[in-house]
Amino acid sequence: MAGSNEWESAVTQFRKAADILKLDESIIQFLTSPRRIINVSIPVRMDDDSLKVFQGFRIQFNDLRGPTKGGIRFHPDVDMEEVKSLAFWMTWKNTVVDIPFGGAKGGVICNPKELSQNELEKLSRGYIQEMYQFIGPEKDIPAPDVYTTPQVMAWMVDEYHKFTGHNVFGMITGKPLEMGGSHGRDIATAQGGVFVLEEALKKFGIKNPTVAIQGFGNAGLTAAILLAKKGFKIIAVSDSKGAIYDEKGLDVDKVIAHKNKTKSVVGFSGKELSNEELLELKCDVLVPAALANQITDVNANNINAKIILELANGPVTPQAREILFKKNIMSIPDILANAGGVTVSYFEWVQNNIGYAWSKEEVETKLKVKMIEAFDNVYKVYKEKNIDMGTAAYVFAIEKMDKILELRGIKKIHR
Ligand code: NAD
């Protein structure tokens, strides 16, 4: 994965906001340096009786606002630079939505598609065996990410139980409902995105928008379902094989059925497009929900949407955000647009701590309040300072963090 590009983008965006706030260089260095990096080797006895050693890591970037929080990614190409960017983004995401967590992320270099269930379970348990002393409900709370599922979380919480001698559901989130999970966690990222999108649509005075979605996995597909339910017209969707387009609107349920049958959206009725063409379609709302670095200074001038909802992490570069801003296109930044997932993870942790489960409706109402509040806060900075929403989100979050640095006496050390 293109970890170093992402880190460069992450720091460029951060510095842009830090410059507006005239942040001291020493504080910039402090806030862009991860607090702790943990590297582990995880030995797994494979089904054929051979022994294989997997490399795992976790970066606890910043814990000044609370225990660190972020998912664990199982992927053959995951690398430290990528995890560093993701842990950094988690720090600012949690600050933007004002939940009392710092930022972290973890990864294991492996190909889950080539592992049996038995091997996957051993690897998941092995990660906890190596990491258990560094994580916990008051230290660092992992969650699912690419190729890690509620079942993986269940194995991990069970393994942690063995080390502590008692059940600690709050050590991890994204668990199955039967094991301390929260209602609404499965759809939370897309749901949170929909709440902020609705606020943006009100600002633009757009009703019944047309929508194009890049990526038809957990985030993109769920967004398509929720947006179609609201009566929005989904005119294009895509996956790694290509894009489909129908200006009259796609029947999302039928596209999902087609994808379940054929493993791709491609081949469904309507016109076929490339992923690049999808990004440049004329529509009200564009939702990049697949990969990083999709809208850059190369194609930003060709974007024909009015609002971009950055559901993926890092899909729009800081340079592109600036170009889009000049074209009066609002790009709702990832650290706001996709913060619904970690927000409901926070609700899961709270429910575990108080030993009481909220209903689906309660979770949804609380998520809506958090997301609208965060949108309003970022929008205020965007208007006041006349800067793009991405930079505005960082300005808002850095100011919040700066106050903590002052209260903890960290700034004084540098003066
Ligand atoms: P996923 O693996 O479930 O889905 C990814 C989708 O993108 C798949 O449909 C895949 O076919 C498609 N894709 C891959 N390459 C593509 C390409 N070149 N063009 C178009 N589509 C392509 O992953 P996900 O969980 O939906 O995550 C997607 C993005 O959202 C990632 O950046 C992730 O970090 C971010 N995100 C997800 C969550 C969550 O809760 N799922 C939370 C926060 C952020």
GROMACS .gro file of C-alpha atoms and ligand atoms in nm:
model
  459
    1MET     CA    1   0.000   0.000   0.000
    2ALA     CA    2   0.117   0.353  -0.069
    3GLY     CA    3   0.202   0.431   0.293
    4SER     CA    4   0.461   0.703   0.234
    5ASN     CA    5   0.228   0.904   0.004
    6GLU     CA    6  -0.038   0.893   0.267
    7TRP     CA    7   0.199   1.010   0.539
    8GLU     CA    8   0.317   1.297   0.320
    9SER     CA    9  -0.046   1.398   0.256
   10ALA     CA   10  -0.130   1.368   0.624
   11VAL     CA   11   0.157   1.592   0.733
   12THR     CA   12   0.099   1.844   0.450
   13GLN     CA   13  -0.263   1.883   0.559
   14PHE     CA   14  -0.166   1.911   0.924
   15ARG     CA   15   0.104   2.172   0.855
   16LYS     CA   16  -0.135   2.383   0.650
   17ALA     CA   17  -0.367   2.415   0.949
   18ALA     CA   18  -0.075   2.450   1.194
   19ASP     CA   19   0.059   2.743   0.987
   20ILE     CA   20  -0.277   2.920   1.002
   21LEU     CA   21  -0.266   2.880   1.381
   22LYS     CA   22   0.104   2.985   1.389
   23LEU     CA   23   0.189   2.672   1.585
   24ASP     CA   24   0.544   2.654   1.713
   25GLU     CA   25   0.773   2.421   1.512
   26SER     CA   26   0.855   2.222   1.828
   27ILE     CA   27   0.484   2.157   1.886
   28ILE     CA   28   0.444   2.053   1.521
   29GLN     CA   29   0.729   1.805   1.570
   30PHE     CA   30   0.572   1.679   1.891
   31LEU     CA   31   0.227   1.630   1.735
   32THR     CA   32   0.360   1.457   1.422
   33SER     CA   33   0.579   1.207   1.611
   34PRO     CA   34   0.417   0.881   1.724
   35ARG     CA   35   0.437   0.824   2.098
   36ARG     CA   36   0.492   0.448   2.082
   37ILE     CA   37   0.559   0.191   1.808
   38ILE     CA   38   0.526  -0.176   1.897
   39ASN     CA   39   0.663  -0.446   1.666
   40VAL     CA   40   0.588  -0.811   1.731
   41SER     CA   41   0.650  -1.150   1.568
   42ILE     CA   42   0.353  -1.386   1.586
   43PRO     CA   43   0.432  -1.755   1.543
   44VAL     CA   44   0.142  -1.964   1.411
   45ARG     CA   45   0.129  -2.343   1.376
   46MET     CA   46  -0.035  -2.380   1.034
   47ASP     CA   47  -0.281  -2.654   0.936
   48ASP     CA   48  -0.004  -2.847   0.756
   49ASP     CA   49   0.193  -2.846   1.084
   50SER     CA   50   0.454  -2.599   0.957
   51LEU     CA   51   0.543  -2.296   1.171
   52LYS     CA   52   0.494  -1.954   1.014
   53VAL     CA   53   0.597  -1.625   1.173
   54PHE     CA   54   0.383  -1.317   1.096
   55GLN     CA   55   0.491  -0.958   1.156
   56GLY     CA   56   0.249  -0.743   1.352
   57PHE     CA   57   0.260  -0.386   1.475
   58ARG     CA   58   0.068  -0.121   1.657
   59ILE     CA   59   0.127   0.251   1.663
   60GLN     CA   60  -0.008   0.446   1.960
   61PHE     CA   61   0.024   0.792   1.816
   62ASN     CA   62  -0.117   1.031   2.071
   63ASP     CA   63  -0.289   0.962   2.403
   64LEU     CA   64  -0.325   1.316   2.542
   65ARG     CA   65  -0.706   1.317   2.512
   66GLY     CA   66  -0.766   0.963   2.640
   67PRO     CA   67  -0.675   0.600   2.572
   68THR     CA   68  -0.561   0.546   2.215
   69LYS     CA   69  -0.811   0.396   1.972
   70GLY     CA   70  -0.799   0.253   1.621
   71GLY     CA   71  -0.849  -0.064   1.417
   72ILE     CA   72  -0.626  -0.359   1.331
   73ARG     CA   73  -0.568  -0.420   0.961
   74PHE     CA   74  -0.487  -0.768   0.825
   75HIS     CA   75  -0.343  -0.722   0.476
   76PRO     CA   76  -0.048  -0.855   0.272
   77ASP     CA   77   0.067  -0.501   0.182
   78VAL     CA   78   0.009  -0.326   0.513
   79ASP     CA   79   0.321  -0.136   0.622
   80MET     CA   80   0.437   0.082   0.907
   81GLU     CA   81   0.412   0.410   0.712
   82GLU     CA   82   0.051   0.339   0.624
   83VAL     CA   83  -0.035   0.245   0.982
   84LYS     CA   84   0.141   0.562   1.102
   85SER     CA   85  -0.083   0.778   0.878
   86LEU     CA   86  -0.394   0.592   0.991
   87ALA     CA   87  -0.297   0.628   1.361
   88PHE     CA   88  -0.230   1.001   1.307
   89TRP     CA   89  -0.569   1.045   1.134
   90MET     CA   90  -0.740   0.860   1.421
   91THR     CA   91  -0.597   1.117   1.663
   92TRP     CA   92  -0.756   1.407   1.473
   93LYS     CA   93  -1.076   1.220   1.388
   94ASN     CA   94  -1.140   1.152   1.758
   95THR     CA   95  -1.068   1.517   1.836
   96VAL     CA   96  -1.302   1.649   1.564
   97VAL     CA   97  -1.598   1.445   1.692
   98ASP     CA   98  -1.488   1.515   2.048
   99ILE     CA   99  -1.470   1.165   2.187
  100PRO     CA  100  -1.223   1.110   2.473
  101PHE     CA  101  -0.972   0.900   2.283
  102GLY     CA  102  -0.628   0.940   2.135
  103GLY     CA  103  -0.527   0.779   1.807
  104ALA     CA  104  -0.376   0.439   1.726
  105LYS     CA  105  -0.375   0.176   1.452
  106GLY     CA  106  -0.246  -0.178   1.416
  107GLY     CA  107  -0.161  -0.419   1.139
  108VAL     CA  108  -0.051  -0.770   1.062
  109ILE     CA  109   0.119  -0.857   0.733
  110CYS     CA  110  -0.085  -1.156   0.613
  111ASN     CA  111  -0.329  -1.258   0.344
  112PRO     CA  112  -0.650  -1.359   0.526
  113LYS     CA  113  -0.789  -1.499   0.197
  114GLU     CA  114  -0.516  -1.766   0.209
  115LEU     CA  115  -0.570  -1.857   0.575
  116SER     CA  116  -0.812  -2.122   0.704
  117GLN     CA  117  -1.052  -2.020   0.983
  118ASN     CA  118  -0.833  -2.215   1.225
  119GLU     CA  119  -0.518  -2.028   1.115
  120LEU     CA  120  -0.699  -1.692   1.122
  121GLU     CA  121  -0.814  -1.764   1.479
  122LYS     CA  122  -0.460  -1.857   1.589
  123LEU     CA  123  -0.320  -1.541   1.428
  124SER     CA  124  -0.585  -1.320   1.595
  125ARG     CA  125  -0.519  -1.478   1.934
  126GLY     CA  126  -0.142  -1.455   1.871
  127TYR     CA  127  -0.169  -1.079   1.814
  128ILE     CA  128  -0.327  -1.041   2.159
  129GLN     CA  129  -0.072  -1.274   2.321
  130GLU     CA  130   0.203  -1.042   2.200
  131MET     CA  131   0.017  -0.714   2.262
  132TYR     CA  132  -0.196  -0.770   2.571
  133GLN     CA  133   0.029  -0.575   2.808
  134PHE     CA  134   0.014  -0.266   2.587
  135ILE     CA  135  -0.364  -0.260   2.529
  136GLY     CA  136  -0.673  -0.243   2.750
  137PRO     CA  137  -0.987  -0.032   2.808
  138GLU     CA  138  -0.787   0.247   2.971
  139LYS     CA  139  -0.474   0.217   2.755
  140ASP     CA  140  -0.543   0.136   2.391
  141ILE     CA  141  -0.863  -0.005   2.243
  142PRO     CA  142  -0.841  -0.181   1.903
  143ALA     CA  143  -1.131  -0.238   1.660
  144PRO     CA  144  -1.193  -0.399   1.319
  145ASP     CA  145  -1.038  -0.258   1.002
  146VAL     CA  146  -0.964  -0.404   0.658
  147TYR     CA  147  -1.016  -0.786   0.673
  148THR     CA  148  -1.075  -0.797   1.047
  149THR     CA  149  -1.430  -0.883   1.147
  150PRO     CA  150  -1.653  -0.903   1.458
  151GLN     CA  151  -1.549  -1.272   1.481
  152VAL     CA  152  -1.182  -1.167   1.493
  153MET     CA  153  -1.273  -0.921   1.773
  154ALA     CA  154  -1.451  -1.205   1.960
  155TRP     CA  155  -1.138  -1.424   1.947
  156MET     CA  156  -0.928  -1.130   2.062
  157VAL     CA  157  -1.150  -1.043   2.361
  158ASP     CA  158  -1.157  -1.411   2.456
  159GLU     CA  159  -0.777  -1.431   2.444
  160TYR     CA  160  -0.746  -1.116   2.655
  161HIS     CA  161  -0.983  -1.278   2.906
  162LYS     CA  162  -0.732  -1.564   2.950
  163PHE     CA  163  -0.449  -1.325   3.037
  164THR     CA  164  -0.646  -1.106   3.277
  165GLY     CA  165  -0.843  -1.389   3.435
  166HIS     CA  166  -1.167  -1.194   3.396
  167ASN     CA  167  -1.387  -1.067   3.116
  168VAL     CA  168  -1.298  -0.718   2.987
  169PHE     CA  169  -1.534  -0.637   2.701
  170GLY     CA  170  -1.417  -0.273   2.689
  171MET     CA  171  -1.069  -0.373   2.566
  172ILE     CA  172  -1.185  -0.389   2.204
  173THR     CA  173  -1.483  -0.265   1.999
  174GLY     CA  174  -1.667  -0.391   1.692
  175LYS     CA  175  -1.753  -0.709   1.880
  176PRO     CA  176  -2.055  -0.925   1.794
  177LEU     CA  177  -2.374  -0.811   1.970
  178GLU     CA  178  -2.377  -1.130   2.180
  179MET     CA  179  -2.032  -1.044   2.317
  180GLY     CA  180  -2.070  -0.682   2.423
  181GLY     CA  181  -2.102  -0.528   2.077
  182SER     CA  182  -2.320  -0.224   2.010
  183HIS     CA  183  -2.628  -0.187   1.796
  184GLY     CA  184  -2.556   0.020   1.488
  185ARG     CA  185  -2.179  -0.044   1.481
  186ASP     CA  186  -2.201  -0.230   1.148
  187ILE     CA  187  -2.352   0.067   0.964
  188ALA     CA  188  -2.202   0.346   1.176
  189THR     CA  189  -1.939   0.478   0.931
  190ALA     CA  190  -2.189   0.525   0.649
  191GLN     CA  191  -2.463   0.643   0.886
  192GLY     CA  192  -2.236   0.911   1.032
  193GLY     CA  193  -2.146   1.016   0.677
  194VAL     CA  194  -2.512   1.047   0.585
  195PHE     CA  195  -2.578   1.272   0.886
  196VAL     CA  196  -2.301   1.517   0.791
  197LEU     CA  197  -2.396   1.501   0.423
  198GLU     CA  198  -2.752   1.603   0.508
  199GLU     CA  199  -2.616   1.911   0.687
  200ALA     CA  200  -2.400   2.001   0.386
  201LEU     CA  201  -2.695   1.956   0.148
  202LYS     CA  202  -2.897   2.201   0.358
  203LYS     CA  203  -2.617   2.461   0.328
  204PHE     CA  204  -2.620   2.420  -0.051
  205GLY     CA  205  -3.001   2.411  -0.065
  206ILE     CA  206  -2.991   2.079  -0.255
  207LYS     CA  207  -3.290   1.846  -0.228
  208ASN     CA  208  -3.308   1.493  -0.375
  209PRO     CA  209  -2.945   1.487  -0.490
  210THR     CA  210  -2.787   1.262  -0.750
  211VAL     CA  211  -2.506   1.051  -0.602
  212ALA     CA  212  -2.203   0.864  -0.743
  213ILE     CA  213  -2.020   0.620  -0.513
  214GLN     CA  214  -1.667   0.484  -0.566
  215GLY     CA  215  -1.626   0.154  -0.378
  216PHE     CA  216  -1.902  -0.094  -0.298
  217GLY     CA  217  -1.767  -0.256   0.020
  218ASN     CA  218  -1.863  -0.203   0.382
  219ALA     CA  219  -1.861   0.179   0.368
  220GLY     CA  220  -1.979   0.240   0.007
  221LEU     CA  221  -2.248  -0.027  -0.010
  222THR     CA  222  -2.397   0.072   0.326
  223ALA     CA  223  -2.394   0.437   0.218
  224ALA     CA  224  -2.575   0.338  -0.105
  225ILE     CA  225  -2.846   0.157   0.096
  226LEU     CA  226  -2.895   0.444   0.342
  227LEU     CA  227  -2.895   0.716   0.075
  228ALA     CA  228  -3.133   0.523  -0.153
  229LYS     CA  229  -3.368   0.480   0.145
  230LYS     CA  230  -3.377   0.859   0.174
  231GLY     CA  231  -3.491   0.879  -0.187
  232PHE     CA  232  -3.157   1.009  -0.321
  233LYS     CA  233  -3.082   0.899  -0.678
  234ILE     CA  234  -2.775   0.673  -0.693
  235ILE     CA  235  -2.660   0.721  -1.052
  236ALA     CA  236  -2.326   0.535  -1.040
  237VAL     CA  237  -2.137   0.287  -0.822
  238SER     CA  238  -1.807   0.105  -0.868
  239ASP     CA  239  -1.576  -0.159  -0.729
  240SER     CA  240  -1.223  -0.270  -0.815
  241LYS     CA  241  -1.347  -0.418  -1.147
  242GLY     CA  242  -1.513  -0.099  -1.280
  243ALA     CA  243  -1.816   0.129  -1.257
  244ILE     CA  244  -2.181   0.123  -1.367
  245TYR     CA  245  -2.392   0.426  -1.448
  246ASP     CA  246  -2.759   0.497  -1.506
  247GLU     CA  247  -2.872   0.859  -1.515
  248LYS     CA  248  -3.226   0.750  -1.420
  249GLY     CA  249  -3.091   0.596  -1.100
  250LEU     CA  250  -2.977   0.244  -1.008
  251ASP     CA  251  -3.191   0.003  -0.807
  252VAL     CA  252  -2.948  -0.048  -0.517
  253ASP     CA  253  -3.106  -0.374  -0.392
  254LYS     CA  254  -3.077  -0.524  -0.740
  255VAL     CA  255  -2.713  -0.408  -0.773
  256ILE     CA  256  -2.635  -0.575  -0.438
  257ALA     CA  257  -2.803  -0.898  -0.554
  258HIS     CA  258  -2.599  -0.884  -0.876
  259LYS     CA  259  -2.278  -0.822  -0.680
  260ASN     CA  260  -2.354  -1.113  -0.444
  261LYS     CA  261  -2.406  -1.341  -0.742
  262THR     CA  262  -2.117  -1.230  -0.966
  263LYS     CA  263  -1.875  -1.074  -0.710
  264SER     CA  264  -1.884  -0.739  -0.892
  265VAL     CA  265  -2.122  -0.454  -0.976
  266VAL     CA  266  -1.992  -0.469  -1.334
  267GLY     CA  267  -2.230  -0.643  -1.574
  268PHE     CA  268  -2.542  -0.498  -1.409
  269SER     CA  269  -2.764  -0.309  -1.654
  270GLY     CA  270  -2.674   0.049  -1.743
  271LYS     CA  271  -2.363   0.199  -1.895
  272GLU     CA  272  -2.016   0.083  -1.793
  273LEU     CA  273  -1.756   0.340  -1.693
  274SER     CA  274  -1.401   0.336  -1.566
  275ASN     CA  275  -1.337   0.439  -1.208
  276GLU     CA  276  -1.173   0.760  -1.333
  277GLU     CA  277  -1.486   0.846  -1.533
  278LEU     CA  278  -1.706   0.785  -1.229
  279LEU     CA  279  -1.506   1.040  -1.030
  280GLU     CA  280  -1.563   1.303  -1.299
  281LEU     CA  281  -1.936   1.246  -1.346
  282LYS     CA  282  -2.177   1.538  -1.324
  283CYS     CA  283  -2.365   1.480  -0.998
  284ASP     CA  284  -2.457   1.656  -0.675
  285VAL     CA  285  -2.268   1.425  -0.441
  286LEU     CA  286  -1.956   1.218  -0.500
  287VAL     CA  287  -1.867   0.957  -0.234
  288PRO     CA  288  -1.514   0.816  -0.260
  289ALA     CA  289  -1.540   0.506  -0.037
  290ALA     CA  290  -1.257   0.284  -0.160
  291LEU     CA  291  -0.895   0.396  -0.160
  292ALA     CA  292  -0.663   0.682  -0.069
  293ASN     CA  293  -0.532   0.941  -0.319
  294GLN     CA  294  -0.822   0.920  -0.567
  295ILE     CA  295  -0.875   1.293  -0.614
  296THR     CA  296  -0.544   1.473  -0.653
  297ASP     CA  297  -0.413   1.790  -0.819
  298VAL     CA  298  -0.420   1.588  -1.145
  299ASN     CA  299  -0.799   1.537  -1.164
  300ALA     CA  300  -0.943   1.786  -0.911
  301ASN     CA  301  -1.017   2.038  -1.186
  302ASN     CA  302  -1.231   1.779  -1.368
  303ILE     CA  303  -1.458   1.703  -1.073
  304ASN     CA  304  -1.821   1.788  -1.148
  305ALA     CA  305  -1.985   1.723  -0.811
  306LYS     CA  306  -2.105   1.992  -0.571
  307ILE     CA  307  -2.025   1.802  -0.252
  308ILE     CA  308  -1.769   1.526  -0.188
  309LEU     CA  309  -1.821   1.299   0.110
  310GLU     CA  310  -1.481   1.146   0.191
  311LEU     CA  311  -1.590   0.811   0.335
  312ALA     CA  312  -1.253   0.643   0.261
  313ASN     CA  313  -0.942   0.747   0.450
  314GLY     CA  314  -0.735   0.999   0.255
  315PRO     CA  315  -0.922   0.985  -0.082
  316VAL     CA  316  -0.869   1.358  -0.151
  317THR     CA  317  -0.521   1.509  -0.119
  318PRO     CA  318  -0.471   1.846   0.056
  319GLN     CA  319  -0.375   2.004  -0.280
  320ALA     CA  320  -0.697   1.875  -0.436
  321ARG     CA  321  -0.903   2.003  -0.142
  322GLU     CA  322  -0.766   2.350  -0.211
  323ILE     CA  323  -0.847   2.331  -0.585
  324LEU     CA  324  -1.198   2.204  -0.510
  325PHE     CA  325  -1.253   2.485  -0.258
  326LYS     CA  326  -1.169   2.742  -0.524
  327LYS     CA  327  -1.426   2.576  -0.752
  328ASN     CA  328  -1.685   2.606  -0.470
  329ILE     CA  329  -1.698   2.228  -0.429
  330MET     CA  330  -1.723   2.123  -0.066
  331SER     CA  331  -1.509   1.821   0.020
  332ILE     CA  332  -1.619   1.698   0.363
  333PRO     CA  333  -1.289   1.561   0.500
  334ASP     CA  334  -1.239   1.199   0.601
  335ILE     CA  335  -1.170   1.282   0.965
  336LEU     CA  336  -1.526   1.418   0.982
  337ALA     CA  337  -1.709   1.223   0.710
  338ASN     CA  338  -1.611   0.872   0.826
  339ALA     CA  339  -1.592   0.939   1.202
  340GLY     CA  340  -1.927   0.766   1.263
  341GLY     CA  341  -1.753   0.427   1.297
  342VAL     CA  342  -1.524   0.529   1.580
  343THR     CA  343  -1.802   0.729   1.741
  344VAL     CA  344  -2.021   0.420   1.774
  345SER     CA  345  -1.709   0.228   1.887
  346TYR     CA  346  -1.686   0.488   2.164
  347PHE     CA  347  -2.054   0.423   2.246
  348GLU     CA  348  -1.975   0.049   2.258
  349TRP     CA  349  -1.691   0.115   2.507
  350VAL     CA  350  -1.921   0.335   2.720
  351GLN     CA  351  -2.191   0.064   2.723
  352ASN     CA  352  -1.929  -0.197   2.824
  353ASN     CA  353  -1.806   0.031   3.103
  354ILE     CA  354  -2.151   0.100   3.247
  355GLY     CA  355  -2.275  -0.254   3.185
  356TYR     CA  356  -2.590  -0.144   3.003
  357ALA     CA  357  -2.685  -0.184   2.637
  358TRP     CA  358  -2.857   0.095   2.446
  359SER     CA  359  -3.123   0.030   2.183
  360LYS     CA  360  -3.057   0.080   1.811
  361GLU     CA  361  -3.263   0.400   1.822
  362GLU     CA  362  -3.068   0.538   2.119
  363VAL     CA  363  -2.737   0.475   1.943
  364GLU     CA  364  -2.861   0.637   1.623
  365THR     CA  365  -2.989   0.945   1.805
  366LYS     CA  366  -2.663   0.988   1.996
  367LEU     CA  367  -2.459   0.942   1.675
  368LYS     CA  368  -2.668   1.206   1.497
  369VAL     CA  369  -2.610   1.459   1.775
  370LYS     CA  370  -2.232   1.399   1.769
  371MET     CA  371  -2.200   1.417   1.391
  372ILE     CA  372  -2.410   1.733   1.350
  373GLU     CA  373  -2.222   1.903   1.632
  374ALA     CA  374  -1.889   1.816   1.466
  375PHE     CA  375  -2.010   1.935   1.124
  376ASP     CA  376  -2.130   2.266   1.273
  377ASN     CA  377  -1.798   2.321   1.451
  378VAL     CA  378  -1.593   2.259   1.135
  379TYR     CA  379  -1.834   2.460   0.916
  380LYS     CA  380  -1.798   2.757   1.150
  381VAL     CA  381  -1.418   2.759   1.106
  382TYR     CA  382  -1.460   2.709   0.728
  383LYS     CA  383  -1.681   3.018   0.708
  384GLU     CA  384  -1.486   3.233   0.954
  385LYS     CA  385  -1.143   3.165   0.805
  386ASN     CA  386  -1.256   3.112   0.444
  387ILE     CA  387  -1.053   2.790   0.409
  388ASP     CA  388  -1.140   2.444   0.274
  389MET     CA  389  -1.329   2.205   0.503
  390GLY     CA  390  -1.027   1.973   0.537
  391THR     CA  391  -0.805   2.251   0.668
  392ALA     CA  392  -1.094   2.383   0.879
  393ALA     CA  393  -1.134   2.041   1.047
  394TYR     CA  394  -0.764   2.037   1.137
  395VAL     CA  395  -0.771   2.397   1.260
  396PHE     CA  396  -1.064   2.308   1.485
  397ALA     CA  397  -0.897   1.989   1.613
  398ILE     CA  398  -0.549   2.139   1.662
  399GLU     CA  399  -0.695   2.426   1.864
  400LYS     CA  400  -0.863   2.169   2.089
  401MET     CA  401  -0.539   1.974   2.126
  402ASP     CA  402  -0.343   2.293   2.188
  403LYS     CA  403  -0.558   2.365   2.490
  404ILE     CA  404  -0.475   2.018   2.627
  405LEU     CA  405  -0.103   2.080   2.567
  406GLU     CA  406  -0.135   2.399   2.771
  407LEU     CA  407  -0.334   2.236   3.051
  408ARG     CA  408  -0.086   1.947   3.076
  409GLY     CA  409   0.208   2.188   3.086
  410ILE     CA  410   0.359   2.047   2.768
  411LYS     CA  411   0.370   2.381   2.586
  412LYS     CA  412   0.554   2.543   2.875
  413ILE     CA  413   0.844   2.300   2.834
  414HIS     CA  414   0.895   2.426   2.481
  415ARG     CA  415   0.874   2.797   2.552
  416NAD     P1  416  -1.403  -0.280   0.182
  416NAD     O1  417  -1.283  -0.364   0.157
  416NAD     O2  418  -1.523  -0.341   0.244
  416NAD     O3  419  -1.451  -0.213   0.044
  416NAD     C1  420  -1.365  -0.150  -0.047
  416NAD     C2  421  -1.437  -0.139  -0.181
  416NAD     O4  422  -1.357  -0.063  -0.269
  416NAD     C3  423  -1.464  -0.272  -0.249
  416NAD     O5  424  -1.591  -0.269  -0.309
  416NAD     C4  425  -1.357  -0.278  -0.359
  416NAD     O6  426  -1.395  -0.355  -0.471
  416NAD     C5  427  -1.351  -0.131  -0.394
  416NAD     N1  428  -1.229  -0.094  -0.467
  416NAD     C6  429  -1.103  -0.140  -0.454
  416NAD     N2  430  -1.024  -0.083  -0.547
  416NAD     C7  431  -1.100   0.003  -0.617
  416NAD     C8  432  -1.076   0.091  -0.725
  416NAD     N3  433  -0.956   0.105  -0.777
  416NAD     N4  434  -1.179   0.164  -0.769
  416NAD     C9  435  -1.304   0.150  -0.717
  416NAD     N5  436  -1.332   0.068  -0.618
  416NAD    C10  437  -1.232  -0.005  -0.567
  416NAD     O7  438  -1.350  -0.157   0.268
  416NAD     P2  439  -1.436  -0.054   0.354
  416NAD     O8  440  -1.442  -0.102   0.495
  416NAD     O9  441  -1.562  -0.020   0.284
  416NAD    O10  442  -1.337   0.070   0.355
  416NAD    C11  443  -1.324   0.156   0.243
  416NAD    C12  444  -1.255   0.283   0.285
  416NAD    O11  445  -1.326   0.342   0.392
  416NAD    C13  446  -1.111   0.262   0.338
  416NAD    O12  447  -1.036   0.375   0.306
  416NAD    C14  448  -1.131   0.255   0.487
  416NAD    O13  449  -1.014   0.288   0.557
  416NAD    C15  450  -1.242   0.360   0.503
  416NAD     N6  451  -1.314   0.346   0.628
  416NAD    C16  452  -1.396   0.239   0.650
  416NAD    C17  453  -1.460   0.228   0.771
  416NAD    C18  454  -1.553   0.113   0.799
  416NAD    O14  455  -1.616   0.114   0.905
  416NAD     N7  456  -1.568   0.016   0.710
  416NAD    C19  457  -1.442   0.326   0.870
  416NAD    C20  458  -1.360   0.435   0.843
  416NAD    C21  459  -1.297   0.445   0.721
   0.00000   0.00000   0.00000
